[in-house]
mmCIF file of C-alpha atoms and ligand atoms in Angstrom:
data_model
loop_
_atom_site.group_PDB
_atom_site.id
_atom_site.type_symbol
_atom_site.label_atom_id
_atom_site.label_comp_id
_atom_site.label_asym_id
_atom_site.label_seq_id
_atom_site.Cartn_x
_atom_site.Cartn_y
_atom_site.Cartn_z
ATOM 1 C CA MET A 923 -7.589 -2.006 -6.968
ATOM 2 C CA LEU A 924 -6.156 -4.691 -9.282
ATOM 3 C CA ARG A 925 -2.176 -4.321 -9.504
ATOM 4 C CA ARG A 926 -0.719 -4.578 -13.245
ATOM 5 C CA TRP A 927 2.773 -5.792 -13.736
ATOM 6 C CA MET A 928 5.207 -4.469 -16.176
ATOM 7 C CA VAL A 929 7.837 -6.816 -18.346
ATOM 8 C CA LEU A 930 9.753 -5.172 -20.845
ATOM 9 C CA GLY A 931 12.414 -6.294 -22.993
ATOM 10 C CA THR A 932 15.334 -5.018 -23.941
ATOM 11 C CA GLY A 933 16.383 -8.412 -25.690
ATOM 12 C CA GLY A 934 20.027 -10.048 -24.069
ATOM 13 C CA THR A 935 20.216 -14.408 -24.834
ATOM 14 C CA ILE A 936 17.205 -14.705 -22.932
ATOM 15 C CA ALA A 937 15.752 -13.253 -26.045
ATOM 16 C CA GLY A 938 18.418 -15.526 -27.915
ATOM 17 C CA THR A 939 18.195 -18.168 -30.330
ATOM 18 C CA ALA A 940 20.527 -21.305 -31.389
ATOM 19 C CA PRO A 941 20.461 -23.513 -34.568
ATOM 20 C CA SER A 942 21.008 -26.120 -33.016
ATOM 21 C CA ALA A 943 18.996 -26.852 -29.137
ATOM 22 C CA LEU A 944 22.603 -28.218 -28.466
ATOM 23 C CA ASP A 945 24.501 -24.678 -29.012
ATOM 24 C CA HIS A 946 24.757 -22.467 -25.865
ATOM 25 C CA THR A 947 27.476 -20.510 -27.609
ATOM 26 C CA GLY A 948 26.977 -19.429 -30.869
ATOM 27 C CA TYR A 949 24.196 -18.209 -30.839
ATOM 28 C CA SER A 950 22.180 -14.840 -31.621
ATOM 29 C CA ALA A 951 21.252 -12.955 -29.019
ATOM 30 C CA ALA A 952 18.231 -11.020 -28.706
ATOM 31 C CA GLN A 953 16.208 -12.095 -32.166
ATOM 32 C CA LEU A 954 12.427 -13.300 -29.966
ATOM 33 C CA GLY A 955 9.969 -10.252 -28.896
ATOM 34 C CA VAL A 956 9.544 -9.946 -25.057
ATOM 35 C CA ARG A 957 5.860 -11.795 -25.414
ATOM 36 C CA GLN A 958 7.106 -14.307 -27.259
ATOM 37 C CA LEU A 959 9.199 -15.047 -24.045
ATOM 38 C CA LEU A 960 5.933 -14.712 -21.348
ATOM 39 C CA HIS A 961 4.255 -17.620 -23.729
ATOM 40 C CA GLY A 962 7.481 -19.852 -23.097
ATOM 41 C CA VAL A 963 6.738 -19.401 -19.193
ATOM 42 C CA PRO A 964 4.388 -22.761 -17.701
ATOM 43 C CA GLY A 965 2.546 -21.470 -14.641
ATOM 44 C CA LEU A 966 2.081 -17.488 -15.429
ATOM 45 C CA GLN A 967 -1.673 -16.838 -14.749
ATOM 46 C CA GLU A 968 -1.008 -19.901 -11.731
ATOM 47 C CA LEU A 969 1.528 -16.938 -10.229
ATOM 48 C CA LEU A 970 -0.716 -14.082 -11.296
ATOM 49 C CA GLN A 971 -3.665 -14.624 -9.772
ATOM 50 C CA GLY A 972 -5.963 -12.727 -12.140
ATOM 51 C CA GLU A 973 -3.563 -9.566 -11.659
ATOM 52 C CA ALA A 974 -2.471 -8.167 -15.248
ATOM 53 C CA LEU A 975 0.476 -8.217 -17.194
ATOM 54 C CA ASP A 976 1.449 -6.467 -20.160
ATOM 55 C CA GLY A 977 4.770 -7.254 -21.719
ATOM 56 C CA GLU A 978 6.855 -4.712 -23.629
ATOM 57 C CA GLN A 979 9.957 -4.009 -26.202
ATOM 58 C CA GLU A 980 12.188 -1.300 -25.329
ATOM 59 C CA ALA A 981 15.086 -2.155 -27.049
ATOM 60 C CA GLN A 982 16.485 -5.814 -28.679
ATOM 61 C CA LEU A 983 20.205 -5.925 -28.411
ATOM 62 C CA ASP A 984 22.997 -7.546 -27.021
ATOM 63 C CA SER A 985 24.280 -6.246 -24.116
ATOM 64 C CA LYS A 986 27.332 -5.608 -24.261
ATOM 65 C CA ASP A 987 26.145 -3.178 -27.181
ATOM 66 C CA MET A 988 23.890 -1.538 -24.279
ATOM 67 C CA ASP A 989 25.075 2.061 -24.556
ATOM 68 C CA HIS A 990 23.731 5.653 -22.576
ATOM 69 C CA ALA A 991 20.492 6.744 -24.985
ATOM 70 C CA THR A 992 19.555 2.790 -24.033
ATOM 71 C CA TRP A 993 18.998 3.275 -20.530
ATOM 72 C CA GLN A 994 17.866 6.610 -21.015
ATOM 73 C CA THR A 995 14.719 4.929 -22.662
ATOM 74 C CA LEU A 996 14.421 2.148 -20.636
ATOM 75 C CA ALA A 997 14.503 4.510 -17.560
ATOM 76 C CA ARG A 998 12.136 7.294 -18.892
ATOM 77 C CA ARG A 999 10.211 4.156 -19.360
ATOM 78 C CA CYS A 1000 10.581 2.757 -16.233
ATOM 79 C CA ARG A 1001 9.634 6.763 -14.595
ATOM 80 C CA ALA A 1002 6.297 6.719 -16.441
ATOM 81 C CA LEU A 1003 5.247 3.419 -15.344
ATOM 82 C CA LEU A 1004 5.889 3.750 -12.347
ATOM 83 C CA GLU A 1005 4.815 7.136 -11.553
ATOM 84 C CA GLN A 1006 1.039 4.673 -12.344
ATOM 85 C CA PRO A 1007 -0.157 3.583 -9.341
ATOM 86 C CA GLU A 1008 -1.658 0.993 -10.830
ATOM 87 C CA VAL A 1009 1.497 0.173 -11.752
ATOM 88 C CA GLY A 1010 3.540 -2.327 -8.249
ATOM 89 C CA GLY A 1011 6.674 -3.046 -10.204
ATOM 90 C CA ILE A 1012 8.451 -4.633 -13.310
ATOM 91 C CA VAL A 1013 10.281 -7.110 -14.434
ATOM 92 C CA ILE A 1014 13.589 -5.979 -16.770
ATOM 93 C CA THR A 1015 14.990 -8.577 -19.574
ATOM 94 C CA HIS A 1016 18.189 -8.209 -20.037
ATOM 95 C CA GLY A 1017 21.279 -9.571 -21.725
ATOM 96 C CA THR A 1018 24.041 -10.918 -18.822
ATOM 97 C CA ASP A 1019 26.926 -9.088 -20.564
ATOM 98 C CA THR A 1020 26.402 -6.153 -19.269
ATOM 99 C CA LEU A 1021 23.384 -6.432 -16.074
ATOM 100 C CA GLU A 1022 24.892 -5.036 -13.439
ATOM 101 C CA GLU A 1023 25.943 -1.952 -15.079
ATOM 102 C CA THR A 1024 21.677 -1.100 -16.506
ATOM 103 C CA ALA A 1025 20.447 -2.193 -13.053
ATOM 104 C CA TRP A 1026 22.706 0.077 -10.990
ATOM 105 C CA PHE A 1027 22.631 2.636 -13.809
ATOM 106 C CA LEU A 1028 18.412 2.162 -12.806
ATOM 107 C CA GLN A 1029 19.159 2.321 -9.207
ATOM 108 C CA LEU A 1030 20.580 5.660 -9.327
ATOM 109 C CA VAL A 1031 18.083 7.369 -11.090
ATOM 110 C CA LEU A 1032 14.701 5.319 -10.132
ATOM 111 C CA ASP A 1033 12.992 7.616 -6.974
ATOM 112 C CA THR A 1034 11.470 4.736 -6.378
ATOM 113 C CA ALA A 1035 10.054 2.180 -3.788
ATOM 114 C CA LYS A 1036 8.247 -0.321 -6.567
ATOM 115 C CA PRO A 1037 10.577 -3.138 -7.004
ATOM 116 C CA VAL A 1038 12.612 -3.380 -10.796
ATOM 117 C CA VAL A 1039 13.937 -7.082 -10.993
ATOM 118 C CA LEU A 1040 16.824 -6.747 -14.026
ATOM 119 C CA THR A 1041 16.588 -10.928 -15.452
ATOM 120 C CA CYS A 1042 18.279 -13.083 -17.984
ATOM 121 C CA ALA A 1043 19.536 -15.696 -18.954
ATOM 122 C CA MET A 1044 22.830 -17.623 -19.759
ATOM 123 C CA ARG A 1045 21.238 -20.377 -22.585
ATOM 124 C CA PRO A 1046 19.844 -19.235 -25.457
ATOM 125 C CA ALA A 1047 14.806 -19.536 -25.847
ATOM 126 C CA THR A 1048 16.474 -22.522 -28.170
ATOM 127 C CA ALA A 1049 18.236 -24.573 -26.074
ATOM 128 C CA LEU A 1050 17.458 -28.016 -24.587
ATOM 129 C CA MET A 1051 16.810 -26.596 -21.224
ATOM 130 C CA PRO A 1052 16.408 -23.556 -21.588
ATOM 131 C CA ASP A 1053 17.009 -21.626 -17.690
ATOM 132 C CA GLY A 1054 14.880 -17.720 -18.975
ATOM 133 C CA PRO A 1055 11.526 -18.776 -18.179
ATOM 134 C CA GLN A 1056 12.386 -20.278 -15.339
ATOM 135 C CA ASN A 1057 14.312 -17.331 -14.755
ATOM 136 C CA LEU A 1058 11.342 -14.588 -15.067
ATOM 137 C CA LEU A 1059 9.187 -16.599 -13.614
ATOM 138 C CA ASP A 1060 11.500 -16.052 -10.724
ATOM 139 C CA ALA A 1061 12.065 -12.290 -11.042
ATOM 140 C CA LEU A 1062 7.946 -11.338 -11.463
ATOM 141 C CA ALA A 1063 7.762 -14.211 -7.714
ATOM 142 C CA VAL A 1064 9.743 -11.077 -6.396
ATOM 143 C CA VAL A 1065 8.788 -7.899 -8.005
ATOM 144 C CA ARG A 1066 5.199 -8.671 -6.881
ATOM 145 C CA ASP A 1067 7.120 -9.583 -2.780
ATOM 146 C CA PRO A 1068 5.429 -7.369 -0.434
ATOM 147 C CA LEU A 1069 9.376 -6.882 0.949
ATOM 148 C CA ALA A 1070 10.388 -6.109 -2.960
ATOM 149 C CA ARG A 1071 12.407 -2.374 -2.962
ATOM 150 C CA GLY A 1072 14.223 -1.131 -5.593
ATOM 151 C CA VAL A 1073 16.808 -2.533 -8.520
ATOM 152 C CA LEU A 1074 17.110 -6.182 -7.624
ATOM 153 C CA ALA A 1075 18.109 -8.880 -10.164
ATOM 154 C CA VAL A 1076 17.465 -12.339 -10.217
ATOM 155 C CA CYS A 1077 19.184 -15.853 -11.536
ATOM 156 C CA ALA A 1078 19.532 -18.453 -11.448
ATOM 157 C CA GLY A 1079 16.721 -19.174 -7.865
ATOM 158 C CA ARG A 1080 18.813 -15.786 -6.600
ATOM 159 C CA ILE A 1081 18.029 -12.464 -6.156
ATOM 160 C CA HIS A 1082 20.501 -9.628 -6.125
ATOM 161 C CA SER A 1083 20.650 -6.139 -5.934
ATOM 162 C CA ALA A 1084 21.595 -3.730 -7.935
ATOM 163 C CA ARG A 1085 25.178 -2.826 -5.887
ATOM 164 C CA ASP A 1086 26.018 -6.054 -5.534
ATOM 165 C CA VAL A 1087 25.342 -8.045 -8.453
ATOM 166 C CA GLN A 1088 28.422 -9.163 -10.809
ATOM 167 C CA LYS A 1089 28.830 -11.294 -13.149
ATOM 168 C CA VAL A 1090 31.583 -14.080 -11.708
ATOM 169 C CA HIS A 1091 31.661 -16.962 -14.639
ATOM 170 C CA PRO A 1092 30.774 -16.336 -18.290
ATOM 171 C CA TYR A 1093 28.982 -19.739 -19.052
ATOM 172 C CA ARG A 1094 27.860 -21.132 -16.427
ATOM 173 C CA LEU A 1095 24.164 -21.020 -15.412
ATOM 174 C CA ASP A 1096 24.222 -19.289 -11.908
ATOM 175 C CA ALA A 1097 26.694 -16.454 -13.677
ATOM 176 C CA PHE A 1098 26.230 -14.025 -11.000
ATOM 177 C CA GLY A 1099 27.623 -13.115 -7.179
ATOM 178 C CA SER A 1100 26.994 -10.296 -4.525
ATOM 179 C CA GLY A 1101 30.311 -10.416 -3.622
ATOM 180 C CA ASP A 1102 31.567 -10.286 0.043
ATOM 181 C CA THR A 1103 27.893 -9.350 1.090
ATOM 182 C CA GLY A 1104 26.339 -12.438 -0.692
ATOM 183 C CA PRO A 1105 22.654 -12.544 -2.483
ATOM 184 C CA ARG A 1106 19.588 -11.007 -0.464
ATOM 185 C CA GLY A 1107 17.221 -13.691 -0.837
ATOM 186 C CA TRP A 1108 16.756 -17.115 -2.846
ATOM 187 C CA VAL A 1109 13.328 -17.291 -5.188
ATOM 188 C CA GLU A 1110 12.527 -21.936 -3.968
ATOM 189 C CA GLN A 1111 9.241 -22.983 -5.775
ATOM 190 C CA GLY A 1112 8.200 -20.175 -5.959
ATOM 191 C CA ARG A 1113 8.219 -18.621 -2.800
ATOM 192 C CA VAL A 1114 10.866 -15.686 -2.286
ATOM 193 C CA ARG A 1115 12.896 -15.716 0.704
ATOM 194 C CA TRP A 1116 14.927 -12.405 2.352
ATOM 195 C CA ALA A 1117 18.489 -13.589 3.499
ATOM 196 C CA ASP A 1118 17.751 -11.047 6.596
ATOM 197 C CA ALA A 1119 13.963 -12.489 7.060
ATOM 198 C CA GLY A 1120 14.508 -13.486 10.571
ATOM 199 C CA GLY A 1121 16.089 -9.953 11.165
ATOM 200 C CA TRP A 1122 17.572 -10.064 15.271
ATOM 201 C CA PRO A 1123 16.795 -13.296 16.752
ATOM 202 C CA SER A 1124 14.974 -13.087 20.066
ATOM 203 C CA VAL A 1125 15.059 -14.192 23.619
ATOM 204 C CA HIS A 1126 13.796 -17.391 23.743
ATOM 205 C CA ALA A 1127 11.076 -18.110 25.835
ATOM 206 C CA HIS A 1128 12.594 -20.007 27.865
ATOM 207 C CA ALA A 1129 15.666 -18.081 29.313
ATOM 208 C CA ARG A 1130 15.357 -17.952 32.736
ATOM 209 C CA GLN A 1131 14.302 -21.586 33.198
ATOM 210 C CA ALA A 1132 17.827 -22.201 31.016
ATOM 211 C CA LEU A 1133 19.876 -19.698 33.719
ATOM 212 C CA ALA A 1134 18.208 -21.015 36.953
ATOM 213 C CA LEU A 1135 18.033 -24.983 36.287
ATOM 214 C CA PRO A 1136 21.164 -26.447 37.008
ATOM 215 C CA ALA A 1137 22.385 -27.348 33.121
ATOM 216 C CA ALA A 1138 22.548 -31.760 35.058
ATOM 217 C CA ASP A 1139 18.967 -31.265 34.669
ATOM 218 C CA TRP A 1140 18.610 -29.419 31.133
ATOM 219 C CA PRO A 1141 16.263 -31.994 29.074
ATOM 220 C CA TRP A 1142 18.808 -34.349 27.512
ATOM 221 C CA VAL A 1143 17.979 -33.236 23.083
ATOM 222 C CA ALA A 1144 20.463 -35.883 20.813
ATOM 223 C CA VAL A 1145 20.743 -34.753 16.885
ATOM 224 C CA LEU A 1146 20.613 -37.909 15.129
ATOM 225 C CA HIS A 1147 21.257 -38.014 11.046
ATOM 226 C CA SER A 1148 19.883 -39.787 8.436
ATOM 227 C CA HIS A 1149 22.719 -41.313 5.821
ATOM 228 C CA ALA A 1150 22.553 -44.714 4.120
ATOM 229 C CA ALA A 1151 22.870 -47.675 5.738
ATOM 230 C CA VAL A 1152 21.396 -45.894 8.952
ATOM 231 C CA ASP A 1153 21.215 -48.595 11.716
ATOM 232 C CA VAL A 1154 18.220 -47.509 13.467
ATOM 233 C CA ARG A 1155 19.509 -48.897 16.580
ATOM 234 C CA HIS A 1156 20.850 -46.057 17.343
ATOM 235 C CA LEU A 1157 17.249 -44.301 17.847
ATOM 236 C CA ASN A 1158 16.026 -47.265 19.785
ATOM 237 C CA ALA A 1159 18.617 -46.578 22.551
ATOM 238 C CA LEU A 1160 18.496 -43.180 22.074
ATOM 239 C CA ILE A 1161 14.563 -43.829 23.299
ATOM 240 C CA GLN A 1162 15.298 -46.817 25.803
ATOM 241 C CA ALA A 1163 17.935 -44.332 27.388
ATOM 242 C CA GLY A 1164 14.895 -41.379 28.281
ATOM 243 C CA VAL A 1165 16.181 -39.318 25.346
ATOM 244 C CA LYS A 1166 13.031 -35.864 25.881
ATOM 245 C CA GLY A 1167 13.738 -34.515 22.732
ATOM 246 C CA LEU A 1168 15.294 -35.699 18.868
ATOM 247 C CA VAL A 1169 17.401 -34.037 16.106
ATOM 248 C CA LEU A 1170 16.589 -35.639 12.565
ATOM 249 C CA ALA A 1171 19.666 -33.910 10.419
ATOM 250 C CA GLY A 1172 17.812 -35.632 7.695
ATOM 251 C CA THR A 1173 19.248 -36.254 3.518
ATOM 252 C CA GLY A 1174 18.821 -33.105 0.996
ATOM 253 C CA ASN A 1175 15.056 -31.227 1.385
ATOM 254 C CA GLY A 1176 14.971 -33.217 4.500
ATOM 255 C CA THR A 1177 14.594 -36.469 3.306
ATOM 256 C CA VAL A 1178 15.056 -39.630 5.323
ATOM 257 C CA HIS A 1179 16.350 -43.290 5.570
ATOM 258 C CA HIS A 1180 13.066 -45.603 5.476
ATOM 259 C CA ALA A 1181 14.293 -47.580 8.151
ATOM 260 C CA LEU A 1182 14.355 -44.937 10.013
ATOM 261 C CA MET A 1183 11.570 -42.877 9.300
ATOM 262 C CA ALA A 1184 8.257 -45.107 11.498
ATOM 263 C CA GLY A 1185 11.008 -44.603 14.697
ATOM 264 C CA LEU A 1186 10.779 -41.593 14.306
ATOM 265 C CA LYS A 1187 7.307 -41.553 14.013
ATOM 266 C CA GLU A 1188 6.726 -43.480 17.239
ATOM 267 C CA ALA A 1189 9.116 -41.570 19.036
ATOM 268 C CA GLN A 1190 6.727 -38.361 18.364
ATOM 269 C CA ASP A 1191 3.601 -40.097 18.485
ATOM 270 C CA ARG A 1192 4.677 -40.936 22.121
ATOM 271 C CA GLY A 1193 5.921 -37.684 23.444
ATOM 272 C CA VAL A 1194 9.521 -36.835 22.248
ATOM 273 C CA ALA A 1195 9.616 -33.649 20.466
ATOM 274 C CA VAL A 1196 11.856 -34.964 17.530
ATOM 275 C CA ARG A 1197 11.812 -31.799 14.662
ATOM 276 C CA LEU A 1198 13.484 -32.552 11.313
ATOM 277 C CA CYS A 1199 16.059 -30.017 9.525
ATOM 278 C CA THR A 1200 18.686 -31.327 5.909
ATOM 279 C CA ARG A 1201 21.850 -32.406 6.890
ATOM 280 C CA CYS A 1202 23.177 -29.819 3.673
ATOM 281 C CA ALA A 1203 25.362 -26.837 4.581
ATOM 282 C CA GLU A 1204 22.974 -24.154 2.849
ATOM 283 C CA GLY A 1205 19.564 -23.426 2.702
ATOM 284 C CA GLN A 1206 16.992 -24.782 4.492
ATOM 285 C CA ILE A 1207 13.952 -27.148 4.252
ATOM 286 C CA VAL A 1208 11.611 -26.392 0.885
ATOM 287 C CA GLY A 1209 7.877 -27.964 0.525
ATOM 288 C CA GLN A 1210 5.676 -29.107 2.798
ATOM 289 C CA GLY A 1211 4.209 -33.111 3.556
ATOM 290 C CA GLN A 1212 6.515 -33.752 5.770
ATOM 291 C CA ALA A 1213 5.341 -36.393 8.894
ATOM 292 C CA LEU A 1214 7.232 -34.240 10.885
ATOM 293 C CA HIS A 1215 7.351 -31.142 13.119
ATOM 294 C CA ARG A 1216 10.391 -29.266 11.277
ATOM 295 C CA SER A 1217 12.835 -27.553 13.279
ATOM 296 C CA PRO A 1218 12.966 -23.464 12.620
ATOM 297 C CA PRO A 1219 14.715 -22.180 9.856
ATOM 298 C CA GLY A 1220 17.785 -21.780 8.252
ATOM 299 C CA LEU A 1221 19.321 -23.628 11.478
ATOM 300 C CA ASN A 1222 21.527 -26.250 11.251
ATOM 301 C CA ALA A 1223 21.026 -29.940 13.396
ATOM 302 C CA TYR A 1224 23.171 -28.721 15.923
ATOM 303 C CA LYS A 1225 21.643 -25.261 16.798
ATOM 304 C CA ALA A 1226 17.929 -26.978 16.412
ATOM 305 C CA ARG A 1227 19.270 -28.878 19.392
ATOM 306 C CA ILE A 1228 19.950 -25.771 21.359
ATOM 307 C CA SER A 1229 16.189 -24.432 20.771
ATOM 308 C CA LEU A 1230 14.807 -27.493 21.363
ATOM 309 C CA MET A 1231 16.344 -28.367 24.273
ATOM 310 C CA LEU A 1232 15.346 -24.477 26.298
ATOM 311 C CA ASP A 1233 11.434 -25.091 24.735
ATOM 312 C CA LEU A 1234 11.495 -28.158 26.834
ATOM 313 C CA MET A 1235 12.374 -26.183 29.242
ATOM 314 C CA ALA A 1236 9.024 -25.446 30.267
HETATM 315 C C1 SIN B 2197 24.259 -10.418 -24.167
HETATM 316 O O1 SIN B 2197 24.374 -9.925 -22.689
HETATM 317 O O2 SIN B 2197 22.937 -9.903 -24.535
HETATM 318 C C2 SIN B 2197 24.355 -11.722 -23.853
HETATM 319 C C3 SIN B 2197 24.919 -12.411 -23.801
HETATM 320 C C4 SIN B 2197 24.345 -12.759 -22.432
HETATM 321 O O3 SIN B 2197 23.106 -12.005 -21.817
HETATM 322 O O4 SIN B 2197 24.204 -13.952 -21.507
#
C-alpha cells in the first residue's frame, strides 16, 4: 500500500516572516501556510521516494497564544488521520514556545502506535539561514522511520520524547533539551540514529579466549590519535615493533592527517587490523567513504581498542 504522510501547520516562527533577513527576533510568527513551508524544503522528493505527502493548515498562531480549543481541533484531526490505514504518521509544524505542552497533550490523548512528530524553528522563514526547512526535513525522516512511535519533537537534529522535551533556551537554534534523560535520538544526513538502538551489548564471540589466554599473550592493540602536526614515526615505530591492531582516533568526522594516511593504508594492506573512530567526545562518524575500516559505532577509541583486541583473539 502507498503510504501517505501528513504535515499539519499550526504557525510559529517556522512560518514567520521578518522585514530583514538579518532579523531573528523582530519578526511576525505564523505568516506562511504549511504548503509554502513544504515548497521551501529542498530534497523532499528524494526523501519521500514516491510516497504521498499532504499539507493541511490546522491553525495559524504564535504558540504563546495556544489554547485548549486549538488543541482539541488538532487532536481530533490527528486521530481521524491516524485511523486511516494508508496514513503512516503526522508531522506538526508548531511554535517553539509551547511546543512541549502541545506534545504532552497529544501524547496523552492520541491512542496510536503511529508517530506524531512536532517540529519548529528558532529563526523565521525569511532569515539568511533559516533552520525551519532542515527541521522539517528531519521531522519527515523521523516520522518515516520504522522505529518511530508516539509523540516526538525534532529540532536541530535531535529527537525528544513528548514526556521529556522542554524549551531550554530563548535564542539558540538547539533550543530544546530532554533533561537528565537526554534525547531519544538524532537525525544525521537524513538518517535516524536512536539512542537505545544498540540494546544491551552481547557477550563477545571470543569471550572464552579472553578468559583462557594468558594476559601477556593478548594481541597488542594500540591507540593512535590524528592531530595537528602528527608525526608518522609513532605509527612506523608501532608497526616495526609488531603491533597487531591499531585504533585511530580521527579528527571530526573521522578525518586523518595526510601524514598518517598512506602509512595506515599500507599497514592495513599488510595485515595490521586498523579501525577508525572519532576523537570527538560525542556522536559517531556519519556517512560513507573512508579508506579505513570503522570501529563499532558509538565506541570511543579506548573501548574500540578492547573490542578489536577481542576480535583478534580468534
Ligand atoms: C511561537 O512559539 O509561535 C513563536 C516562537 C517560536 O516559534 O520560536
